[in-house]
Amino acid sequence: MYTVADYLLDRLKELGIDEIFGVPGDYNLKFLDHITARKDLTWIGNANELNAAYMADGYARAKGISAFVTTFGVGELSAVNGLAGSYAENVPVIEIIGSPTTTVQNNKKLVHHTMGDGDFLRFERMHKEVTAAIAHLDAQNATSEIDRVLAIALSEKRPVYINLPIDISEMKVNKPKDSLKQSQEKLATIELELLKKVEKALQHAQNPVIIAGHEILSYHIEQQLNEFIQKFNLPVTTLPFGKGAFNEEDSHYLGTYTGSTTVEPLKSRVDTADLVLLLGAKLTDSATSGFSFGFTDKQMISIGMTEVLFYGEKYAGIQLDRFVSELSTVSVSKYTDEIVPVKRSSNLQITDKKLTQKQFWKMVEAFIMQGDTVIGEQGTSFFGLTSVPLKKDMRFIGQPLWGSIGYTFPSALGSQIAMKNSRHLLFIGDGSLQLTVQELGTAIREQLTPIVFVINNNGYTVEREIHGATEPYNDIPMWDYQQLPLVFGGTDQTVATHKVTTEMELDQVMKVARKDTRRLQWIEVVMDQEDAPELLKKLAKVFAKQNS
Ligand code: R1T
Ligand code: MG
């Protein structure tokens, strides 16, 4: 019998999903049977639902969309923080919640995972604020509601929620007749009008600059952006929130723009541009060192998913992917001034001195390779990695807007599962790791082989920089980080563990880790608790001010 469960799973397959994450519960077990019965789908069980949401987010950043399953109430509520992050950063994740049968819900039975008041819609209502659409499946609407919310996830690049009562899941339906509707390609009238205006602005600009942001990554339109840049020979920079949207080895790439903390000559180049064209970018506090960008609305055109500003004038109804795809059709002459590409470090010296943040990130710069995916956790990791110029065909994952610590560990694993051939390098602080470390078991079970740098600096260094350097709230219990994989089921076959405190030790381990591609590389990196990357030191002062 072909059921609602089968219909939903066929649709997920159609979207390119091969793995589904989550945690079982009695309200979703039968639905999970439909997953495990299929050869073309793999169930990846998580240690908890928050991690499942984070892992699905990382998977979606790589593959374009993802799905995870939780149980009613207790499961879904644990995942809310993860969904909110996906919402904030435009990552389309589908959450499927197995809920009690329609009869139980209609009769307001006092069943487990409820508040005991017969209100079965409480948790669904709570999800309204962190999803782009909610479907509550019933006997009449199941297939049309599935299609409706999946289309919204695709066009808005935001999470959607599917409440699947366990009896509805087993209900007989017809197979889908057509493929899911995709958004149309042709520009709407308002988009054409704006395109003409942007064309004019580009024609008049003497020294324009393009700032690419995270929505380029959400819509996977890096190629369309690149076409536009190459065709008109335009200088381009990215925000830390969207790093990786443009090939950083390309001669048009100026470096990462971070507001007042940006290195020269990039800072002046951007701030004095007569046209700053933002594409899919949001000028958030941590991406611009507390809104300290040096340009104003008078210089700026911003084309984004939720906000479009043309020299201060607001526009609505612009679909970002369509618009960016059409940008290379404008009639503008090539930019001919010199473009100063991003500066790379040279003359790396390795000594037997203790590792500093400064030296560490220089060594990382030399270590990264074409095709890698790098992930930077909130804390010294994100801000250290922001200043590292990437290589060709590299991806970058961070969560600078939502900024929930612990996010990157499951997310890196999700992305690694989605992109098996890209070596994933995760940089994560000791404090952040302590939130989501349980997923180490999943990494080992799935035989994933990322390189994980655990920065042991004895606590919350980023917060020490902002406030309370020696206060006990910025301390954390000291763990034996190097040994962790062993208690999570790691063996010599699956994990190599290392611990480094000097430059030379790191150098040695980096060489070994790069070659040892068949095991997870777990590297504890010891650094001083007062040491931080230059960018973070400057930024921390800005944040401290923002809070006073
Ligand atoms: N809780 C959650 C879920 N997310 C947060 N961002 C915070 C609390 C606040 C917070 C940071 S950074 C940070 C915390 C607790 C500490 C990170 O420490 P670490 O991982 O050891 O990194 P470092 O390398 O800097 O020592 C705010 C500022 O985002
Ligand atoms: Mg730390």
XYZ file of C-alpha atoms and ligand atoms in Angstrom:
578
model
C 0.000 0.000 0.000
C 1.274 3.483 -0.922
C 0.915 5.774 2.090
C 1.329 9.405 3.123
C 4.700 8.398 4.587
C 5.788 7.051 1.202
C 4.552 10.161 -0.550
C 6.513 12.408 1.784
C 9.676 10.329 1.428
C 9.361 10.270 -2.368
C 9.151 14.050 -2.321
C 12.251 14.281 -0.112
C 14.130 12.025 -2.523
C 12.987 14.211 -5.389
C 14.624 17.173 -3.625
C 17.939 15.314 -3.437
C 17.778 14.098 0.146
C 19.581 10.781 0.720
C 19.962 10.835 4.509
C 17.423 11.708 7.205
C 18.431 12.687 10.736
C 16.585 12.567 14.026
C 15.619 10.764 17.208
C 12.899 8.103 17.415
C 9.847 8.204 19.668
C 6.697 6.145 19.843
C 4.788 8.745 17.818
C 7.178 8.450 14.858
C 8.449 4.836 14.968
C 6.124 3.533 12.270
C 7.060 6.418 10.019
C 10.725 5.540 10.530
C 9.959 2.013 9.273
C 9.227 3.563 5.896
C 12.697 5.125 5.895
C 14.586 2.005 6.921
C 12.631 -0.089 4.404
C 14.072 1.945 1.538
C 17.417 1.289 -0.096
C 17.688 4.865 -1.361
C 17.394 6.546 2.063
C 19.603 6.227 5.132
C 18.479 6.894 8.674
C 21.108 8.684 10.773
C 20.111 8.649 14.431
C 21.352 11.495 16.615
C 22.189 11.735 20.298
C 19.555 14.451 20.799
C 17.170 16.590 18.781
C 19.136 19.829 19.040
C 22.085 18.084 17.435
C 19.771 16.610 14.797
C 18.583 20.107 13.878
C 22.181 21.369 13.697
C 23.275 18.387 11.636
C 20.363 18.844 9.240
C 21.337 22.509 8.921
C 24.905 21.586 7.900
C 23.580 18.992 5.464
C 21.215 21.543 3.902
C 24.010 24.087 3.513
C 25.832 21.505 1.418
C 22.969 19.807 -0.461
C 20.425 22.600 -0.655
C 17.814 21.051 1.661
C 17.532 18.479 4.440
C 15.057 16.723 6.720
C 14.989 15.461 10.285
C 12.404 13.635 12.371
C 11.489 14.209 15.992
C 8.768 13.065 18.290
C 5.918 15.195 19.566
C 6.571 17.732 22.344
C 9.734 16.551 24.055
C 11.627 15.999 20.817
C 10.556 18.984 18.792
C 11.047 21.471 21.610
C 14.681 20.423 22.021
C 15.218 21.227 18.354
C 13.771 24.752 18.395
C 17.110 26.532 18.839
C 18.462 24.723 15.792
C 15.426 25.600 13.679
C 15.646 29.236 14.724
C 19.254 29.292 13.537
C 18.231 27.835 10.193
C 15.491 30.446 9.951
C 17.836 33.334 10.778
C 20.513 32.211 8.337
C 18.204 31.089 5.500
C 18.800 27.372 5.564
C 15.884 25.212 4.358
C 15.395 22.369 6.820
C 12.251 20.215 6.959
C 11.233 19.049 10.418
C 8.827 16.120 10.521
C 7.093 15.593 13.859
C 5.419 12.297 14.582
C 2.339 13.090 16.694
C -0.436 11.059 18.380
C -3.245 9.613 16.268
C -6.077 11.843 15.071
C -8.475 10.021 17.422
C -6.276 10.669 20.452
C -5.902 14.325 19.482
C -9.605 14.869 18.736
C -10.659 13.200 21.982
C -8.173 15.310 23.928
C -6.737 12.249 25.646
C -4.299 12.808 28.498
C -1.353 11.124 26.800
C 2.384 11.435 27.427
C 4.409 14.353 26.021
C 1.502 16.734 26.558
C 0.748 19.216 29.329
C -2.218 17.033 30.284
C -4.786 19.602 29.144
C -5.839 18.116 25.805
C -4.236 20.931 23.795
C -2.346 19.211 20.987
C -1.594 22.352 19.004
C 0.504 24.046 21.649
C 3.891 22.972 20.206
C 2.835 23.616 16.645
C 1.902 27.178 17.624
C 5.274 27.590 19.297
C 6.931 26.776 15.975
C 5.146 29.533 14.056
C 7.890 32.012 14.884
C 10.785 29.839 13.700
C 9.418 28.368 10.471
C 8.281 29.722 7.112
C 5.314 27.337 6.959
C 3.496 24.763 9.071
C 1.515 21.792 7.801
C -0.807 19.825 10.044
C -1.611 16.756 7.988
C -5.093 15.242 7.998
C -7.082 12.794 5.907
C -8.044 15.440 3.355
C -5.006 17.660 2.967
C -1.956 15.415 3.450
C -0.412 15.417 -0.024
C -1.308 18.977 -0.974
C -0.020 20.307 2.341
C 3.271 18.417 1.950
C 3.735 19.953 -1.497
C 2.790 23.417 -0.298
C 5.319 23.593 2.541
C 8.145 21.980 0.562
C 7.704 24.611 -2.146
C 7.942 27.335 0.498
C 11.120 25.829 1.949
C 12.640 25.868 -1.527
C 11.663 29.402 -2.455
C 12.245 31.089 0.910
C 15.222 28.981 2.003
C 13.788 28.657 5.475
C 12.686 25.767 7.675
C 9.210 24.262 7.485
C 7.335 22.060 9.955
C 5.242 19.007 9.158
C 3.005 17.637 11.911
C 2.370 14.032 10.958
C -0.172 12.190 13.157
C 0.917 8.589 13.166
C -2.364 7.269 11.700
C -2.298 9.807 8.845
C 1.213 8.623 8.044
C -0.220 5.142 7.310
C -3.151 6.389 5.264
C -3.443 5.337 1.617
C -2.837 8.032 -1.019
C -1.918 8.217 -4.697
C 1.646 8.647 -5.854
C 2.578 12.168 -6.958
C 1.554 12.815 -10.553
C 3.838 15.749 -11.300
C 7.155 16.887 -9.952
C 7.176 19.601 -7.286
C 6.624 23.096 -8.642
C 9.774 25.172 -8.787
C 9.682 28.953 -8.856
C 9.518 30.486 -12.308
C 12.607 31.735 -14.103
C 11.305 34.868 -15.795
C 11.670 38.249 -14.089
C 8.539 39.962 -12.787
C 7.820 43.557 -13.851
C 9.130 45.014 -10.606
C 12.330 43.007 -10.995
C 12.852 44.220 -14.550
C 12.372 47.789 -13.392
C 14.951 47.367 -10.645
C 17.372 45.644 -13.003
C 17.254 48.685 -15.306
C 17.982 50.958 -12.360
C 20.909 48.835 -11.219
C 22.230 48.835 -14.772
C 22.150 52.647 -14.822
C 23.873 52.867 -11.467
C 26.629 50.544 -12.694
C 27.016 52.579 -15.896
C 27.572 55.759 -13.878
C 29.799 54.300 -11.189
C 33.488 55.184 -11.305
C 34.671 52.838 -8.581
C 31.973 50.318 -7.709
C 32.426 47.389 -5.366
C 30.322 44.275 -4.869
C 29.714 42.818 -1.406
C 28.470 39.247 -1.483
C 26.667 37.737 1.486
C 25.240 34.527 2.881
C 22.107 34.392 0.739
C 24.305 33.682 -2.291
C 25.173 30.460 -0.467
C 21.554 29.764 0.571
C 20.413 29.919 -3.039
C 23.559 28.223 -4.348
C 24.049 30.984 -6.903
C 27.831 31.288 -6.546
C 28.174 30.512 -10.252
C 25.748 33.244 -11.299
C 27.575 35.740 -9.088
C 30.877 34.694 -10.602
C 29.555 35.169 -14.120
C 28.510 38.731 -13.295
C 31.883 39.560 -11.709
C 33.942 38.090 -14.561
C 31.880 39.644 -17.315
C 32.283 43.199 -16.019
C 35.644 42.685 -14.301
C 34.246 43.911 -10.984
C 36.017 43.974 -7.608
C 34.241 41.836 -5.033
C 34.433 41.263 -1.286
C 32.390 39.103 1.074
C 31.165 39.638 4.589
C 32.174 37.078 7.239
C 28.448 36.225 7.056
C 28.667 34.753 3.575
C 32.364 34.009 3.331
C 32.957 31.490 0.580
C 30.321 33.005 -1.713
C 33.109 33.924 -4.125
C 36.336 32.134 -5.043
C 38.908 33.803 -2.787
C 41.786 32.849 -5.092
C 40.251 34.774 -7.972
C 41.994 38.029 -8.961
C 38.748 40.002 -8.436
C 38.552 39.074 -4.766
C 39.620 41.851 -2.381
C 39.365 40.048 0.964
C 36.728 39.791 3.704
C 35.094 43.068 4.708
C 34.389 43.414 8.433
C 33.555 47.115 8.857
C 35.933 49.364 10.800
C 38.213 46.415 11.634
C 38.917 45.659 7.952
C 42.557 45.757 6.862
C 43.739 48.389 4.423
C 43.598 48.977 1.490
C 40.336 47.014 1.402
C 38.631 49.173 4.019
C 39.138 52.416 2.093
C 38.346 50.755 -1.201
C 34.908 49.743 0.058
C 34.143 52.813 2.149
C 34.981 55.271 -0.643
C 33.261 53.352 -3.441
C 30.685 55.468 -5.274
C 28.524 52.354 -5.599
C 28.410 49.579 -3.007
C 26.280 46.788 -4.448
C 25.291 44.246 -1.818
C 24.092 40.899 -3.120
C 22.379 38.577 -0.657
C 24.142 40.294 2.220
C 22.965 41.441 5.633
C 24.933 44.091 7.506
C 24.661 42.437 10.926
C 26.651 43.467 13.999
C 29.132 40.593 14.077
C 29.667 40.764 10.303
C 30.474 44.475 10.370
C 32.128 44.905 13.785
C 29.035 46.439 15.329
C 27.640 48.280 12.268
C 30.906 50.156 11.765
C 30.829 49.967 7.970
C 32.072 53.171 6.416
C 29.479 53.675 3.687
C 25.948 55.066 3.765
C 22.614 54.533 2.008
C 23.677 57.171 -0.526
C 26.325 54.798 -1.886
C 24.413 51.587 -1.427
C 22.136 49.294 -3.423
C 21.262 46.125 -1.545
C 19.541 43.188 -3.220
C 18.577 40.620 -0.612
C 15.952 38.001 -0.043
C 14.001 39.903 2.576
C 15.338 43.398 2.089
C 15.921 45.343 -1.100
C 17.202 48.906 -0.826
C 17.935 51.175 -3.750
C 19.756 54.195 -2.321
C 17.485 54.033 0.711
C 14.290 53.334 -1.244
C 12.638 50.018 -0.307
C 11.539 47.433 -2.861
C 9.466 44.288 -2.357
C 8.783 41.246 -4.505
C 12.337 40.521 -5.638
C 13.411 36.890 -5.877
C 17.163 36.910 -5.239
C 18.219 33.916 -7.327
C 16.321 35.070 -10.376
C 17.643 38.579 -10.049
C 21.307 37.675 -9.599
C 21.059 35.287 -12.559
C 19.955 38.190 -14.752
C 22.654 40.614 -13.593
C 25.101 39.502 -16.254
C 22.647 40.576 -18.962
C 22.998 44.298 -18.179
C 24.813 46.538 -20.584
C 27.780 48.006 -18.745
C 31.368 48.509 -19.858
C 34.111 46.607 -18.112
C 35.722 48.074 -15.021
C 39.302 48.925 -15.895
C 40.981 50.230 -12.717
C 43.471 48.110 -10.847
C 42.037 45.532 -8.444
C 44.233 44.833 -5.414
C 43.641 41.184 -4.517
C 43.565 39.844 -0.970
C 46.953 39.693 0.752
C 48.227 36.261 1.747
C 50.761 35.508 4.453
C 54.223 34.546 3.322
C 57.395 33.270 4.994
C 55.808 30.966 7.503
C 58.451 30.176 10.135
C 57.953 27.178 12.392
C 59.725 27.283 15.764
C 59.448 25.252 18.954
C 57.640 28.125 20.692
C 54.236 27.756 22.323
C 51.394 28.257 19.891
C 49.780 31.671 19.700
C 46.501 32.521 17.987
C 48.417 34.634 15.485
C 50.727 31.798 14.476
C 47.940 29.212 14.564
C 45.843 30.969 11.923
C 48.911 31.540 9.743
C 49.569 27.814 9.869
C 45.914 27.129 9.069
C 46.223 29.410 6.042
C 49.134 27.331 4.794
C 47.318 24.083 5.623
C 44.004 24.552 3.802
C 43.655 23.089 0.343
C 41.466 23.479 -2.699
C 38.238 21.521 -2.188
C 38.232 21.681 1.626
C 35.243 22.788 3.663
C 36.197 24.877 6.708
C 33.864 25.466 9.626
C 34.423 28.116 12.299
C 32.576 27.982 15.620
C 31.554 31.142 17.488
C 34.524 32.336 19.514
C 38.170 32.680 18.606
C 37.629 30.085 15.859
C 35.170 32.079 13.760
C 37.091 35.326 13.999
C 40.430 33.644 13.364
C 39.093 31.871 10.311
C 37.357 35.004 8.963
C 40.749 36.564 8.263
C 42.170 33.508 6.497
C 41.990 33.855 2.703
C 40.502 30.656 1.283
C 41.550 28.640 -1.743
C 39.599 27.785 -4.862
C 36.554 25.488 -4.561
C 36.442 25.838 -0.802
C 33.346 26.151 1.317
C 33.048 28.024 4.589
C 30.437 27.406 7.286
C 29.793 29.631 10.257
C 26.703 30.873 12.088
C 27.547 34.511 12.851
C 23.998 35.874 12.975
C 22.291 33.264 15.156
C 25.553 32.421 16.911
C 24.507 29.446 19.005
C 27.611 27.833 20.441
C 27.965 24.127 19.794
C 26.230 24.485 16.421
C 29.274 23.768 14.288
C 30.146 20.290 15.517
C 26.940 18.551 14.375
C 26.692 20.939 11.429
C 30.176 20.012 10.198
C 29.256 16.333 10.423
C 26.009 16.926 8.505
C 27.878 18.760 5.794
C 30.537 16.030 5.677
C 27.807 13.396 5.191
C 26.356 15.457 2.337
C 29.733 16.049 0.707
C 31.808 12.959 1.215
C 34.611 14.094 -1.091
C 35.353 17.425 0.541
C 37.690 17.159 3.526
C 36.013 19.014 6.361
C 38.161 21.004 8.802
C 36.331 22.090 11.920
C 37.699 24.705 14.331
C 35.821 24.663 17.611
C 36.463 26.027 21.095
C 36.468 23.901 24.244
C 33.455 25.784 25.598
C 31.357 25.287 22.468
C 32.301 21.644 22.101
C 30.961 20.889 25.566
C 27.411 21.670 24.342
C 27.134 19.156 21.507
C 30.019 16.717 21.955
C 27.611 13.720 22.113
C 27.597 13.654 18.331
C 31.171 12.347 18.415
C 29.548 8.919 18.696
C 27.642 9.545 15.459
C 30.820 10.675 13.688
C 32.589 7.478 14.721
C 29.654 5.183 13.915
C 29.299 6.768 10.467
C 33.079 6.539 9.967
C 33.359 10.211 9.080
C 36.869 11.565 8.583
C 36.910 15.327 9.189
C 39.854 17.023 10.847
C 38.658 18.537 14.116
C 40.751 21.205 15.855
C 39.576 21.556 19.446
C 40.951 24.816 20.795
C 41.616 24.295 24.465
C 42.079 27.739 25.957
C 40.571 26.954 29.328
C 37.140 28.499 28.861
C 35.180 31.213 27.122
C 37.994 33.374 25.736
C 35.723 35.383 23.433
C 33.620 36.357 26.423
C 36.678 37.144 28.525
C 37.562 39.644 25.789
C 34.133 41.273 26.012
C 33.623 41.310 29.773
C 34.744 39.637 32.982
C 38.168 38.326 31.948
C 38.755 36.510 35.226
C 35.180 36.012 36.419
C 34.194 32.417 37.218
C 31.305 32.497 34.738
C 33.823 32.454 31.900
C 35.515 29.334 33.260
C 34.508 25.814 32.271
C 35.466 22.446 33.732
C 38.720 21.218 32.212
C 38.216 18.013 30.240
C 40.767 15.631 28.811
C 39.860 16.605 25.254
C 42.328 14.325 23.530
C 40.801 11.240 25.130
C 37.166 12.051 24.283
C 36.899 9.932 21.105
C 37.796 6.825 23.098
C 34.763 7.023 25.381
C 32.527 7.740 22.387
C 33.410 4.436 20.770
C 36.498 5.420 18.781
C 39.230 2.883 18.094
C 42.608 2.993 16.334
C 40.755 2.007 13.194
C 38.394 4.976 13.216
C 40.097 7.868 15.039
C 43.581 9.351 15.399
C 43.954 11.615 18.426
C 46.606 14.283 18.896
C 47.487 17.021 21.340
C 49.728 19.954 20.475
C 51.071 22.923 22.393
C 53.940 24.167 20.191
C 54.276 25.293 16.588
C 56.463 22.351 15.709
C 54.054 19.827 17.200
C 51.166 21.333 15.249
C 53.228 21.311 12.073
C 53.969 17.602 12.490
C 50.376 16.693 13.299
C 49.008 18.725 10.383
C 51.192 16.749 7.992
C 50.081 13.430 9.455
C 46.400 14.409 9.605
C 46.292 15.541 5.993
C 47.668 12.211 4.773
C 45.623 10.000 7.083
C 42.373 10.322 5.156
C 40.746 7.131 6.430
C 40.306 8.141 10.054
C 38.759 11.037 11.917
C 41.552 13.364 13.022
C 40.987 14.763 16.502
C 43.503 17.459 17.404
C 43.503 19.176 20.777
C 45.252 22.527 20.358
C 46.351 24.186 23.593
C 46.507 27.985 23.566
C 46.589 30.703 26.163
C 43.278 31.749 27.723
C 44.013 35.448 27.181
C 45.085 35.048 23.566
C 42.699 35.962 20.729
C 42.857 36.754 17.019
C 43.421 40.425 16.186
C 39.954 40.816 14.651
C 38.247 39.486 17.786
C 40.229 41.785 20.068
C 39.006 44.780 18.121
C 35.478 43.459 17.816
C 35.165 42.619 21.507
C 35.672 46.285 22.347
C 32.850 47.220 19.952
C 30.517 44.612 21.502
C 31.345 45.736 25.030
C 30.334 49.270 24.016
C 27.106 48.049 22.357
C 26.036 46.596 25.725
C 26.777 49.696 27.794
N 24.852 30.044 24.727
C 24.651 29.761 23.431
C 23.818 28.593 23.047
N 25.241 30.485 22.480
C 26.018 31.546 22.802
N 26.556 32.244 21.815
C 26.261 31.879 24.155
C 25.638 31.088 25.088
C 27.153 33.027 24.579
C 28.582 32.790 24.157
C 29.203 33.477 23.098
S 30.755 32.886 22.808
C 30.723 31.837 24.142
C 29.471 31.877 24.784
C 29.147 31.083 26.001
C 31.931 31.069 24.569
C 32.634 30.286 23.513
O 33.764 29.692 24.105
P 34.716 28.734 23.319
O 33.931 27.853 22.454
O 35.640 28.074 24.271
O 35.480 29.734 22.337
P 36.874 30.509 22.541
O 37.784 29.970 21.486
O 36.569 31.958 22.303
O 37.369 30.234 23.919
C 28.628 34.675 22.370
C 29.580 35.846 22.383
O 28.387 34.344 21.032
Mg 37.605 28.366 24.750
